[in-house]
Phi, psi and omega in degrees: 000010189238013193242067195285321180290357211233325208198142203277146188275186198217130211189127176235131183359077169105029173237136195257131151244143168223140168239148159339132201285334172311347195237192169281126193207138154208181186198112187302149161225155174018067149075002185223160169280154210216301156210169192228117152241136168205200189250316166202160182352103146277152140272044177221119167314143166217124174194138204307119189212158175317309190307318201281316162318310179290358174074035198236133178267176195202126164256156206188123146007053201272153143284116189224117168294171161242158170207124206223146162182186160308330203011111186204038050235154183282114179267193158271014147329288186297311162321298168332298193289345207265302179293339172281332170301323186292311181296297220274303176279019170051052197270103164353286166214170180247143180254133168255135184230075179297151179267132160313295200226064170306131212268343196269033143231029190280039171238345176252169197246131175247181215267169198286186208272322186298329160303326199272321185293271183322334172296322171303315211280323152316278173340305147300001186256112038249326197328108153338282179303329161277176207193129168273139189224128163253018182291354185260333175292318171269062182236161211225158143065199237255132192263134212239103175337316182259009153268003186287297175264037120280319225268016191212079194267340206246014174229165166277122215234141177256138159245136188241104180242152192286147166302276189353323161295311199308306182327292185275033189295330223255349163291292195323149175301116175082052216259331165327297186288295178332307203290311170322303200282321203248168161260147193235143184234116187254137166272125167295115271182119218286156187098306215265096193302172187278294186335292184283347162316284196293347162254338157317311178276099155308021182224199185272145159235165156238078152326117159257147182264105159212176192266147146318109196244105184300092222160123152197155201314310140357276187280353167282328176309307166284319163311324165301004199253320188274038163055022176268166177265152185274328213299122194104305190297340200232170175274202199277323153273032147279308180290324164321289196306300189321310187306296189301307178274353186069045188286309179248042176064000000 
C-alpha cells in the first residue's frame, strides 16, 4: 500500500486513507475521492462496488470536469458551476484545481498558495464528487491550463469555464492543443452574451443551465478587506478559515 505511485489503491466504502503532503496523499471518503496531493498524476477511479468490497481494485475510465483558477477565494459561483457540470454532463468527479503561478495575474497580488489550498479543500468537503487538486500548486514557474489536462490522458476530460474565460480563450497557451484534448462547459457570466462566447470558441460549448451569477473572488475579497462580510459568498468554513488566518486583512 506505499508504493502509492505505482500501484492501485484497494479501498473500501467509508474507509479513509492519508499521506503526508510531501509524498502522494489523498484522502477517500464513502468510496470516492475527495481530495488528491501529489507530486504526479494517479489515474485511478475508486467507487463503491462488490469488487471493491471483495478487496479486488478496479480501473476504470473516469469522466472528469477540471475547474481551475486562483480561487482566492473559492466562492459559490465556483460550486455552482461544478454541480451543475456534475449533474448536467453525467460527470464522474469535478476536479477543483487552484492555480500555483497564474501566469496572466502575475501582476496582481494573489494570496499565498497554501491559503488558497486550504481554502479549495474546505470548500469540496464533504461532496463525494468534488476533488481538491494540487497538482497546479507543486507545479515549479507559470501554471499553464493544458499542462494541466495532460497530466490526466487516460480520462475523459471537461474544462469548465466561466464565459468571461471562455471569451478569451484564444490568449491562452498553447489553446489549441487544450481545445483538442477537453470539452468545454461554460458557466454564463452576467455582461458576457452567448453569441459572442461562441464566436470567440472554435469548438462546440455546452452551456450549463444555471442562472448568471453575479459573484467573483475580486468583490469578495474586497468586501472582506473593507470588514463587510462574505458569510454566504463562501462556503461556511472558508469563512470561518478567512476570519482566523486574517486572509485578507
Amino acid at each position: 500500500e506505499k508504493r502509492w505511485e505505482t500501484q492501485v489503491l484497494r479501498t473500501a466504502p467509508r474507509q479513509s486513507i492519508s499521506r503526508s503532503e510531501s509524498m502522494a496523499a489523498m484522502s477517500i471518503r464513502h468510496g470516492c475521492w475527495t481530495a488528491i496531493s501529489r507530486k504526479r498524476p494517479l489515474h485511478f477511479a475508486l467507487f463503491p462496488s462488490p469488487a471493491i468490497d471483495a478487496g479486488r481494485p478496479i480501473l476504470s475510465i473516469v469522466k472528469r470536469g477540471i475547474l481551475g483558477g486562483t480561487f482566492d477565494p473559492p466562492h459559490i459561483a465556483h460550486l455552482i458551476a461544478g454541480e451543475a457540470s456534475y449533474r448536467q454532463l453525467g460527470l464522474d468527479l469535478v476536479s477543483f484545481v487552484p492555480a500555483g503561478d497564474p501566469w496572466q495575474k502575475s501582476d496582481s497580488s494573489v494570496s499565498a498558495a497554501e491559503h488558497r489550498w486550504q481554502m479549495t479543500l474546505l470548500s469540496v468537503d464533504p461532496i463525494p464528487y468534488f476533488v481538491a487538486d494540487d497538482l497546479e500548486i507543486r507545479r515549479e514557474g507559470p501554471t499553464y491550463t493544458v499542462e494541466t489536462v495532460e497530466a490526466f490522458p487516460d480520462d475523459e476530460l471537461v474544462l469548465i469555464l466561466g464565459a468571461d474565460a471562455a471569451l478569451g480563450i484564444r490568449s491562452w497557451h498553447r489553446w489549441q492543443e487544450l481545445l483538442e484534448i477537453v470539452d468545454l462547459a461554460v458557466a454564463p457570466r452576467p455582461g458576457v452574451g452567448r453569441h459572442e462566447v461562441e464566436h470567440a470558441v472554435p469548438k462546440p460549448i455546452e452551456w450549463l443551465d444555471m442562472a448568471p451569477i453575479d459573484v467573483s473572488a475580486t468583490d469578495v475579497r474586497e468586501r472582506a478587506r473593507k470588514g463587510l462580510s462574505i458569510r454566504f459568498y463562501v462556503r461556511e468554513s472558508v469563512w470561518h478559515y478567512v476570519q482566523e488566518h486574517r486572509v485578507y486583512g
